[in-house]
Amino acid sequence: MKSDARVVVIGGGVVGASVLYHLTRAGWKDVLLIERGELTCGSTWHAAGGMHTLNGDPNVARLQQYTINLYKELERISGQSCGLHMPGGIMLAGTRERFDWLKMAKARGRYLGMELELISAEEAARVFPIIDKKYFVGALLDPIEGHVDPYGVTHAYAKAAQIGGAEIVRHNRVIDLKPRADGSWDVITEAGNVHAEHVVNAGGLWAREVGRMVGLELPVLAMQHQYLITDDLPELKDQKELLTCIDFEGEIYTRQERGGVLLGTYERAGVPWSPVTTPWDFIQSLLPEDLERIAPSLEVGFRHFPTLAEAGIRKVVNGPFTFAPDGNPLVGPIRGLRNFWVACGVMAGFSQGGGVGLTLSQWMVEGDPGADVWGMDVARYGDWATLAYTNAKVRENYSRRFRIRFPNEELPAARPLRTTPVYERLQAAHAVFGDYCGLEHPLWFAPSAEEAQEEVTFHRSNAHPHVGEECRAVQEAVGLLEISNYGKFEVTGAGTEEWLSYVMANRVPKAGRIALTPMLNGRGKLIGDFTMCRVGAERVFLICTWAAEVYYRRWFERHPPPAGVTVRPCATEYVGLSVAGPHSRALLQGLTRTDLSSAAFPFLSFRAVDIGMVPALVGRISFTGELGYEIWVTSEYQRALYDLLVSAGRSYGLRLFGGRALNTLRIEKSFGTWAREYRPIYGPHEAGLGRFVDFGKGEFVGRAAALEEKESGGTLRLVTFSVDAEDADAIGDEPIWHEGRVVGWVTSGAYGHRVQRSLALGYIPAALGSATEGFEIEIIGERRRARRESVTLLDPSGSRMRA
Ligand SMILES: Cc1cc2nc3c(=O)[nH]c(=O)nc-3n(C[C@H](O)[C@H](O)[C@H](O)COP(=O)(O)OP(=O)(O)OC[C@H]3O[C@@H](n4cnc5c(N)ncnc54)[C@H](O)[C@@H]3O)c2cc1C
């Protein structure tokens, strides 16, 4: 084994092997993979090898497409067969709702270039003859599905990597990792030490243990998973290979295995394996079979697939594999550690392994993943994702793997975890809560405790009329919203302005003022949107998306502030309440001696203001499009502030409102939000944020690329549509059609109660930017006429916010 390498990849499962191959392909040849047993000896060797292109996140779906399309190339380079079978796949719907879900999946697939086809139950039985069609209402066909040989794929990656210059050492365990002052690592192994510039944790079942070597508790947990293989079935003899299949109602997947059928389940009573530490002596091992546990799924399966009920069982496999709390991989560099990368929690190694290897290698070599990988970025989890949290969420996710997640559905596991001081008061006001980074935040308010339950649906739910009333209160009187679920940073010290001016695209405001700003990466793409609130010469309060706090901190580590400037995350220290609506100023003015008139406290002001006895920081800013104020206090004051506002608000018709109303209010104003309209695949000009990029202030990250985008006009446009919807609005990820062609995709949608129409925001090609007619948006399988609005529908001049 060499003693120095540019990269050491720990783990020779399908993921580590893919990372190794992709690093060589990206031009880094001095790379070493260390595997403590044989390649594949973790969870890879006993996988069923199935692969699918569909994923709830279109960006992850794109990487799955990439993985599946890679296998032929890999076979060519390595000379190693991947055992590729591509019979195509069928997804069976047993209910109308599931069929609606498939219609939405098909629609999403349109702009990903997938050729998916919806078919009836009769047709399903024709192309997939082992089902009893009476249990199904229809199905979706996907020609790009199949299965591979896990051993073949892993060795193909390994051989291709070796051809590219990589070295692979087997039967050698990494036992410790020691950082050096220059950011490199001493990798301590059973067979001696290696000095490496970078380390990749692709430890699979042992990713947690490798993480602990550097003080990390990664949110991954292994679950036991079983499949069985039947004896050969006479029905399959001399027939074309069976389609791979997912039967959602049975929570079952199947594929042909030689002359029989492989059938696996994601049962509701899933069981974690080694919840705290993973034994090192588990090599190429399996767990005892437990058919009892999956009996309820098998019972349904045997009804749905009667042929299988008669067949003998040749083999049962029970093996563990790992999941992150949301079921997507954990990929990327770790905040707080230099040159330490992870590629773990990959629960679908044969659909995702290639995409994970590709993006991680680009991130390492180019400094940027080259794609929108937010859905699998390790930075989406923070300290709140503890071992016990992960355990609860992974078990929930596993048990729901084949269940529908409705767009308005909030999942119950690991809740409530984080609450703000006004939680009980909001509960008493019949709030229906959502979970955001483990924090309970109000979505809407029901008229009574009995009604504080939302029915889950793709259509408008029972919340619709109540959300409408909340919106009207904000429009006509005043609404009160808890806004604690934002990320916050406090930047202090001499040099604050210079540093912020370099990492943010807009000019830093003067003291007492607010400026909105995009944050760009080197490619000039959006990696954040911030509200910069300048309290004083050397103190700026940044408000941003909380879910991206770790992501931002990691970026700030790459562009560190100079000595003397401190960047302090303070999301939970400052909690907030916002008042919005035409009476909001009168309400607040009655509680403070500070002059809040427009002359003294104009739009985009930010100051320390005492509200009653409560010392607060108040910003005059509005995400609702109405006159509004955001009030930030340290958490011990939040209850007093709330009581004061609610009591004084009675005479102004104050009504509590929640996140659902806020979403429709901002869409009526065509205001975008992070992770929907603003993502690293869009430039500021495309996203309509061009006016917040100040090219006159000097150098800043992404300036050259943003200038180029401004001059060329970019390729996309974020636009607003009014949609002829009936009882279901767009929610995001629907295709946008123009004159019979899919030209774009929706990023957000909702019913706009103030403008009384259904709305959608989405991206279309810049070349279509001035067209207003000829558009359609596909909602639950129906193409709905849509009109592109050339001006913001609500108060285009912004006079209400500035009143
Ligand atoms: C029963 C079953 C069926 C499955 N079916 C499918 C399927 O149909 N399709 C699909 O896509 N996925 C399937 N999977 C999931 C699939 O197996 C995983 O997604 C995949 O194996 C993850 O690969 P990995 O490389 O991340 O992890 P692993 O395969 O666990 O690899 C990690 C490797 O790292 C090594 N390692 C760890 N720590 C160290 C150390 N300190 N020093 C040296 N080496 C170390 C381990 O020995 C191991 O070889 C299935 C899993 C199971 C259990």
mmCIF file with all atom_site columns, C-alpha atoms and ligand atoms in Angstrom, residues 9-18 33-52 71 146-148 150 154 169 171-176 188-190 201-207 209-210 213 223-227 253 255 262 264 266 280 282-284 286 317-323 343-353 401, ligand 1:
data_model
loop_
_atom_site.group_PDB
_atom_site.id
_atom_site.type_symbol
_atom_site.label_atom_id
_atom_site.label_alt_id
_atom_site.label_comp_id
_atom_site.label_asym_id
_atom_site.label_entity_id
_atom_site.label_seq_id
_atom_site.pdbx_PDB_ins_code
_atom_site.Cartn_x
_atom_site.Cartn_y
_atom_site.Cartn_z
_atom_site.occupancy
_atom_site.B_iso_or_equiv
_atom_site.pdbx_formal_charge
_atom_site.auth_seq_id
_atom_site.auth_comp_id
_atom_site.auth_asym_id
_atom_site.auth_atom_id
_atom_site.pdbx_PDB_model_num
ATOM   1   C CA  . VAL A 1 9   ? -11.764 6.404   -0.178  1.00 0.00 ? 9   VAL A CA  1
ATOM   2   C CA  . ILE A 1 10  ? -12.849 4.296   2.804   1.00 0.00 ? 10  ILE A CA  1
ATOM   3   C CA  . GLY A 1 11  ? -15.127 1.469   1.727   1.00 0.00 ? 11  GLY A CA  1
ATOM   4   C CA  . GLY A 1 12  ? -15.353 -0.807  -1.277  1.00 0.00 ? 12  GLY A CA  1
ATOM   5   C CA  . GLY A 1 13  ? -19.117 -1.137  -1.644  1.00 0.00 ? 13  GLY A CA  1
ATOM   6   C CA  . VAL A 1 14  ? -20.842 0.032   -4.801  1.00 0.00 ? 14  VAL A CA  1
ATOM   7   C CA  . VAL A 1 15  ? -20.689 3.654   -3.611  1.00 0.00 ? 15  VAL A CA  1
ATOM   8   C CA  . GLY A 1 16  ? -16.980 3.792   -2.717  1.00 0.00 ? 16  GLY A CA  1
ATOM   9   C CA  . ALA A 1 17  ? -16.094 2.019   -5.974  1.00 0.00 ? 17  ALA A CA  1
ATOM   10  C CA  . SER A 1 18  ? -18.168 4.536   -7.951  1.00 0.00 ? 18  SER A CA  1
ATOM   11  C CA  . LEU A 1 33  ? -9.554  2.772   -1.907  1.00 0.00 ? 33  LEU A CA  1
ATOM   12  C CA  . ILE A 1 34  ? -9.214  0.853   1.346   1.00 0.00 ? 34  ILE A CA  1
ATOM   13  C CA  . GLU A 1 35  ? -11.642 -1.977  2.047   1.00 0.00 ? 35  GLU A CA  1
ATOM   14  C CA  . ARG A 1 36  ? -11.519 -4.029  5.230   1.00 0.00 ? 36  ARG A CA  1
ATOM   15  C CA  . GLY A 1 37  ? -12.832 -7.218  3.565   1.00 0.00 ? 37  GLY A CA  1
ATOM   16  C CA  . GLU A 1 38  ? -13.565 -8.083  -0.037  1.00 0.00 ? 38  GLU A CA  1
ATOM   17  C CA  . LEU A 1 39  ? -15.239 -5.517  -2.297  1.00 0.00 ? 39  LEU A CA  1
ATOM   18  C CA  . THR A 1 40  ? -19.050 -5.649  -1.741  1.00 0.00 ? 40  THR A CA  1
ATOM   19  C CA  . CYS A 1 41  ? -18.778 -7.325  1.699   1.00 0.00 ? 41  CYS A CA  1
ATOM   20  C CA  . GLY A 1 42  ? -21.026 -4.741  3.447   1.00 0.00 ? 42  GLY A CA  1
ATOM   21  C CA  . SER A 1 43  ? -24.591 -4.265  2.257   1.00 0.00 ? 43  SER A CA  1
ATOM   22  C CA  . THR A 1 44  ? -23.778 -4.418  -1.439  1.00 0.00 ? 44  THR A CA  1
ATOM   23  C CA  . TRP A 1 45  ? -23.295 -8.138  -2.025  1.00 0.00 ? 45  TRP A CA  1
ATOM   24  C CA  . HIS A 1 46  ? -26.772 -9.257  -1.051  1.00 0.00 ? 46  HIS A CA  1
ATOM   25  C CA  . ALA A 1 47  ? -28.716 -6.440  -2.733  1.00 0.00 ? 47  ALA A CA  1
ATOM   26  C CA  . ALA A 1 48  ? -31.511 -7.285  -5.124  1.00 0.00 ? 48  ALA A CA  1
ATOM   27  C CA  . GLY A 1 49  ? -29.862 -5.023  -7.700  1.00 0.00 ? 49  GLY A CA  1
ATOM   28  C CA  . GLY A 1 50  ? -33.101 -3.355  -8.827  1.00 0.00 ? 50  GLY A CA  1
ATOM   29  C CA  . MET A 1 51  ? -33.020 0.145   -10.291 1.00 0.00 ? 51  MET A CA  1
ATOM   30  C CA  . HIS A 1 52  ? -35.567 2.867   -10.966 1.00 0.00 ? 52  HIS A CA  1
ATOM   31  C CA  . TYR A 1 71  ? -23.610 0.727   -16.958 1.00 0.00 ? 71  TYR A CA  1
ATOM   32  C CA  . GLY A 1 146 ? -34.313 -3.277  -14.634 1.00 0.00 ? 146 GLY A CA  1
ATOM   33  C CA  . HIS A 1 147 ? -31.686 -4.858  -12.473 1.00 0.00 ? 147 HIS A CA  1
ATOM   34  C CA  . VAL A 1 148 ? -27.972 -5.465  -12.326 1.00 0.00 ? 148 VAL A CA  1
ATOM   35  C CA  . PRO A 1 150 ? -24.264 -6.019  -7.493  1.00 0.00 ? 150 PRO A CA  1
ATOM   36  C CA  . THR A 1 154 ? -18.934 -2.933  -8.056  1.00 0.00 ? 154 THR A CA  1
ATOM   37  C CA  . VAL A 1 169 ? -6.256  -2.343  -1.035  1.00 0.00 ? 169 VAL A CA  1
ATOM   38  C CA  . HIS A 1 171 ? -8.464  -6.793  3.844   1.00 0.00 ? 171 HIS A CA  1
ATOM   39  C CA  . ASN A 1 172 ? -7.270  -3.699  5.611   1.00 0.00 ? 172 ASN A CA  1
ATOM   40  C CA  . ARG A 1 173 ? -9.407  -1.744  8.045   1.00 0.00 ? 173 ARG A CA  1
ATOM   41  C CA  . VAL A 1 174 ? -9.094  1.974   8.614   1.00 0.00 ? 174 VAL A CA  1
ATOM   42  C CA  . ILE A 1 175 ? -8.988  2.263   12.378  1.00 0.00 ? 175 ILE A CA  1
ATOM   43  C CA  . ASP A 1 176 ? -8.534  5.977   12.914  1.00 0.00 ? 176 ASP A CA  1
ATOM   44  C CA  . ILE A 1 188 ? -4.388  4.918   10.323  1.00 0.00 ? 188 ILE A CA  1
ATOM   45  C CA  . THR A 1 189 ? -4.974  1.388   9.056   1.00 0.00 ? 189 THR A CA  1
ATOM   46  C CA  . GLU A 1 190 ? -4.243  -2.139  10.220  1.00 0.00 ? 190 GLU A CA  1
ATOM   47  C CA  . ASN A 1 201 ? -16.246 8.196   4.013   1.00 0.00 ? 201 ASN A CA  1
ATOM   48  C CA  . ALA A 1 202 ? -18.043 5.615   1.852   1.00 0.00 ? 202 ALA A CA  1
ATOM   49  C CA  . GLY A 1 203 ? -18.279 3.248   4.811   1.00 0.00 ? 203 GLY A CA  1
ATOM   50  C CA  . GLY A 1 204 ? -21.872 2.139   4.092   1.00 0.00 ? 204 GLY A CA  1
ATOM   51  C CA  . LEU A 1 205 ? -23.021 0.057   7.045   1.00 0.00 ? 205 LEU A CA  1
ATOM   52  C CA  . TRP A 1 206 ? -20.071 1.470   9.042   1.00 0.00 ? 206 TRP A CA  1
ATOM   53  C CA  . ALA A 1 207 ? -20.335 5.085   7.873   1.00 0.00 ? 207 ALA A CA  1
ATOM   54  C CA  . GLU A 1 209 ? -18.273 4.413   12.883  1.00 0.00 ? 209 GLU A CA  1
ATOM   55  C CA  . VAL A 1 210 ? -15.991 6.113   10.343  1.00 0.00 ? 210 VAL A CA  1
ATOM   56  C CA  . MET A 1 213 ? -13.397 8.710   14.113  1.00 0.00 ? 213 MET A CA  1
ATOM   57  C CA  . MET A 1 223 ? -32.709 -1.317  8.646   1.00 0.00 ? 223 MET A CA  1
ATOM   58  C CA  . GLN A 1 224 ? -33.195 -5.031  8.169   1.00 0.00 ? 224 GLN A CA  1
ATOM   59  C CA  . HIS A 1 225 ? -34.628 -5.790  4.769   1.00 0.00 ? 225 HIS A CA  1
ATOM   60  C CA  . GLN A 1 226 ? -35.871 -9.058  3.330   1.00 0.00 ? 226 GLN A CA  1
ATOM   61  C CA  . TYR A 1 227 ? -36.580 -10.538 -0.018  1.00 0.00 ? 227 TYR A CA  1
ATOM   62  C CA  . TYR A 1 253 ? -41.356 -5.051  -5.295  1.00 0.00 ? 253 TYR A CA  1
ATOM   63  C CA  . ARG A 1 255 ? -38.396 -8.915  -10.521 1.00 0.00 ? 255 ARG A CA  1
ATOM   64  C CA  . LEU A 1 262 ? -37.623 -12.204 -6.403  1.00 0.00 ? 262 LEU A CA  1
ATOM   65  C CA  . GLY A 1 264 ? -39.043 -7.909  -1.470  1.00 0.00 ? 264 GLY A CA  1
ATOM   66  C CA  . TYR A 1 266 ? -40.894 -2.559  2.796   1.00 0.00 ? 266 TYR A CA  1
ATOM   67  C CA  . TRP A 1 280 ? -16.868 -4.964  12.731  1.00 0.00 ? 280 TRP A CA  1
ATOM   68  C CA  . PHE A 1 282 ? -20.145 -8.569  10.275  1.00 0.00 ? 282 PHE A CA  1
ATOM   69  C CA  . ILE A 1 283 ? -18.450 -9.354  6.964   1.00 0.00 ? 283 ILE A CA  1
ATOM   70  C CA  . GLN A 1 284 ? -20.321 -10.784 4.003   1.00 0.00 ? 284 GLN A CA  1
ATOM   71  C CA  . LEU A 1 286 ? -26.721 -12.008 6.587   1.00 0.00 ? 286 LEU A CA  1
ATOM   72  C CA  . VAL A 1 317 ? -32.347 -13.035 2.243   1.00 0.00 ? 317 VAL A CA  1
ATOM   73  C CA  . ASN A 1 318 ? -32.421 -10.754 5.271   1.00 0.00 ? 318 ASN A CA  1
ATOM   74  C CA  . GLY A 1 319 ? -29.728 -8.096  5.164   1.00 0.00 ? 319 GLY A CA  1
ATOM   75  C CA  . PRO A 1 320 ? -29.168 -4.613  6.549   1.00 0.00 ? 320 PRO A CA  1
ATOM   76  C CA  . PHE A 1 321 ? -28.663 -1.387  4.607   1.00 0.00 ? 321 PHE A CA  1
ATOM   77  C CA  . THR A 1 322 ? -28.566 2.225   5.626   1.00 0.00 ? 322 THR A CA  1
ATOM   78  C CA  . PHE A 1 323 ? -30.947 5.168   5.311   1.00 0.00 ? 323 PHE A CA  1
ATOM   79  C CA  . ALA A 1 343 ? -20.938 9.458   0.368   1.00 0.00 ? 343 ALA A CA  1
ATOM   80  C CA  . CYS A 1 344 ? -23.194 7.391   2.588   1.00 0.00 ? 344 CYS A CA  1
ATOM   81  C CA  . GLY A 1 345 ? -26.808 6.676   3.477   1.00 0.00 ? 345 GLY A CA  1
ATOM   82  C CA  . VAL A 1 346 ? -27.247 5.508   -0.125  1.00 0.00 ? 346 VAL A CA  1
ATOM   83  C CA  . MET A 1 347 ? -30.287 3.257   0.104   1.00 0.00 ? 347 MET A CA  1
ATOM   84  C CA  . ALA A 1 348 ? -30.549 2.631   -3.649  1.00 0.00 ? 348 ALA A CA  1
ATOM   85  C CA  . GLY A 1 349 ? -26.941 2.047   -4.585  1.00 0.00 ? 349 GLY A CA  1
ATOM   86  C CA  . PHE A 1 350 ? -27.723 0.708   -8.036  1.00 0.00 ? 350 PHE A CA  1
ATOM   87  C CA  . SER A 1 351 ? -29.940 3.623   -9.038  1.00 0.00 ? 351 SER A CA  1
ATOM   88  C CA  . GLN A 1 352 ? -27.971 6.311   -7.239  1.00 0.00 ? 352 GLN A CA  1
ATOM   89  C CA  . GLY A 1 353 ? -24.372 5.122   -6.874  1.00 0.00 ? 353 GLY A CA  1
ATOM   90  C CA  . ARG A 1 401 ? -41.331 3.735   1.435   1.00 0.00 ? 401 ARG A CA  1
HETATM 91  C C1  . LIG B 2 .   ? -31.716 -7.220  1.110   1.00 0.00 ? 1   LIG B C1  1
HETATM 92  C C2  . LIG B 2 .   ? -31.299 -5.963  0.379   1.00 0.00 ? 1   LIG B C2  1
HETATM 93  C C3  . LIG B 2 .   ? -31.788 -5.713  -0.888  1.00 0.00 ? 1   LIG B C3  1
HETATM 94  C C4  . LIG B 2 .   ? -31.399 -4.561  -1.564  1.00 0.00 ? 1   LIG B C4  1
HETATM 95  N N1  . LIG B 2 .   ? -31.895 -4.329  -2.801  1.00 0.00 ? 1   LIG B N1  1
HETATM 96  C C5  . LIG B 2 .   ? -31.492 -3.238  -3.502  1.00 0.00 ? 1   LIG B C5  1
HETATM 97  C C6  . LIG B 2 .   ? -31.941 -3.008  -4.820  1.00 0.00 ? 1   LIG B C6  1
HETATM 98  O O1  . LIG B 2 .   ? -32.702 -3.791  -5.372  1.00 0.00 ? 1   LIG B O1  1
HETATM 99  N N2  . LIG B 2 .   ? -31.502 -1.908  -5.470  1.00 0.00 ? 1   LIG B N2  1
HETATM 100 C C7  . LIG B 2 .   ? -30.653 -1.002  -4.891  1.00 0.00 ? 1   LIG B C7  1
HETATM 101 O O2  . LIG B 2 .   ? -30.272 -0.025  -5.534  1.00 0.00 ? 1   LIG B O2  1
HETATM 102 N N3  . LIG B 2 .   ? -30.217 -1.205  -3.633  1.00 0.00 ? 1   LIG B N3  1
HETATM 103 C C8  . LIG B 2 .   ? -30.606 -2.289  -2.923  1.00 0.00 ? 1   LIG B C8  1
HETATM 104 N N4  . LIG B 2 .   ? -30.151 -2.483  -1.649  1.00 0.00 ? 1   LIG B N4  1
HETATM 105 C C9  . LIG B 2 .   ? -29.362 -1.423  -1.036  1.00 0.00 ? 1   LIG B C9  1
HETATM 106 C C10 . LIG B 2 .   ? -27.907 -1.499  -1.456  1.00 0.00 ? 1   LIG B C10 1
HETATM 107 O O3  . LIG B 2 .   ? -27.378 -2.680  -0.988  1.00 0.00 ? 1   LIG B O3  1
HETATM 108 C C11 . LIG B 2 .   ? -27.148 -0.293  -0.909  1.00 0.00 ? 1   LIG B C11 1
HETATM 109 O O4  . LIG B 2 .   ? -27.710 0.877   -1.453  1.00 0.00 ? 1   LIG B O4  1
HETATM 110 C C12 . LIG B 2 .   ? -25.667 -0.333  -1.239  1.00 0.00 ? 1   LIG B C12 1
HETATM 111 O O5  . LIG B 2 .   ? -25.127 -1.559  -0.917  1.00 0.00 ? 1   LIG B O5  1
HETATM 112 C C13 . LIG B 2 .   ? -24.909 0.748   -0.487  1.00 0.00 ? 1   LIG B C13 1
HETATM 113 O O6  . LIG B 2 .   ? -23.563 0.606   -0.797  1.00 0.00 ? 1   LIG B O6  1
HETATM 114 P P1  . LIG B 2 .   ? -22.410 1.268   0.053   1.00 0.00 ? 1   LIG B P1  1
HETATM 115 O O7  . LIG B 2 .   ? -21.184 1.195   -0.759  1.00 0.00 ? 1   LIG B O7  1
HETATM 116 O O8  . LIG B 2 .   ? -22.839 2.604   0.502   1.00 0.00 ? 1   LIG B O8  1
HETATM 117 O O9  . LIG B 2 .   ? -22.310 0.419   1.379   1.00 0.00 ? 1   LIG B O9  1
HETATM 118 P P2  . LIG B 2 .   ? -21.653 -0.994  1.718   1.00 0.00 ? 1   LIG B P2  1
HETATM 119 O O10 . LIG B 2 .   ? -21.974 -2.002  0.705   1.00 0.00 ? 1   LIG B O10 1
HETATM 120 O O11 . LIG B 2 .   ? -22.026 -1.315  3.121   1.00 0.00 ? 1   LIG B O11 1
HETATM 121 O O12 . LIG B 2 .   ? -20.113 -0.733  1.586   1.00 0.00 ? 1   LIG B O12 1
HETATM 122 C C14 . LIG B 2 .   ? -19.328 -0.126  2.576   1.00 0.00 ? 1   LIG B C14 1
HETATM 123 C C15 . LIG B 2 .   ? -17.975 -0.802  2.563   1.00 0.00 ? 1   LIG B C15 1
HETATM 124 O O13 . LIG B 2 .   ? -17.111 -0.068  3.397   1.00 0.00 ? 1   LIG B O13 1
HETATM 125 C C16 . LIG B 2 .   ? -16.247 -0.972  4.045   1.00 0.00 ? 1   LIG B C16 1
HETATM 126 N N5  . LIG B 2 .   ? -15.756 -0.292  5.245   1.00 0.00 ? 1   LIG B N5  1
HETATM 127 C C17 . LIG B 2 .   ? -16.502 0.306   6.206   1.00 0.00 ? 1   LIG B C17 1
HETATM 128 N N6  . LIG B 2 .   ? -15.697 0.823   7.162   1.00 0.00 ? 1   LIG B N6  1
HETATM 129 C C18 . LIG B 2 .   ? -14.440 0.555   6.775   1.00 0.00 ? 1   LIG B C18 1
HETATM 130 C C19 . LIG B 2 .   ? -13.186 0.825   7.376   1.00 0.00 ? 1   LIG B C19 1
HETATM 131 N N7  . LIG B 2 .   ? -13.101 1.468   8.546   1.00 0.00 ? 1   LIG B N7  1
HETATM 132 N N8  . LIG B 2 .   ? -12.074 0.409   6.730   1.00 0.00 ? 1   LIG B N8  1
HETATM 133 C C20 . LIG B 2 .   ? -12.158 -0.236  5.538   1.00 0.00 ? 1   LIG B C20 1
HETATM 134 N N9  . LIG B 2 .   ? -13.336 -0.543  4.949   1.00 0.00 ? 1   LIG B N9  1
HETATM 135 C C21 . LIG B 2 .   ? -14.453 -0.149  5.570   1.00 0.00 ? 1   LIG B C21 1
HETATM 136 C C22 . LIG B 2 .   ? -17.153 -2.143  4.335   1.00 0.00 ? 1   LIG B C22 1
HETATM 137 O O14 . LIG B 2 .   ? -16.432 -3.340  4.569   1.00 0.00 ? 1   LIG B O14 1
HETATM 138 C C23 . LIG B 2 .   ? -18.027 -2.198  3.111   1.00 0.00 ? 1   LIG B C23 1
HETATM 139 O O15 . LIG B 2 .   ? -17.536 -3.081  2.130   1.00 0.00 ? 1   LIG B O15 1
HETATM 140 C C24 . LIG B 2 .   ? -30.522 -3.640  -0.953  1.00 0.00 ? 1   LIG B C24 1
HETATM 141 C C25 . LIG B 2 .   ? -30.028 -3.916  0.310   1.00 0.00 ? 1   LIG B C25 1
HETATM 142 C C26 . LIG B 2 .   ? -30.422 -5.051  0.986   1.00 0.00 ? 1   LIG B C26 1
HETATM 143 C C27 . LIG B 2 .   ? -29.888 -5.308  2.335   1.00 0.00 ? 1   LIG B C27 1
#
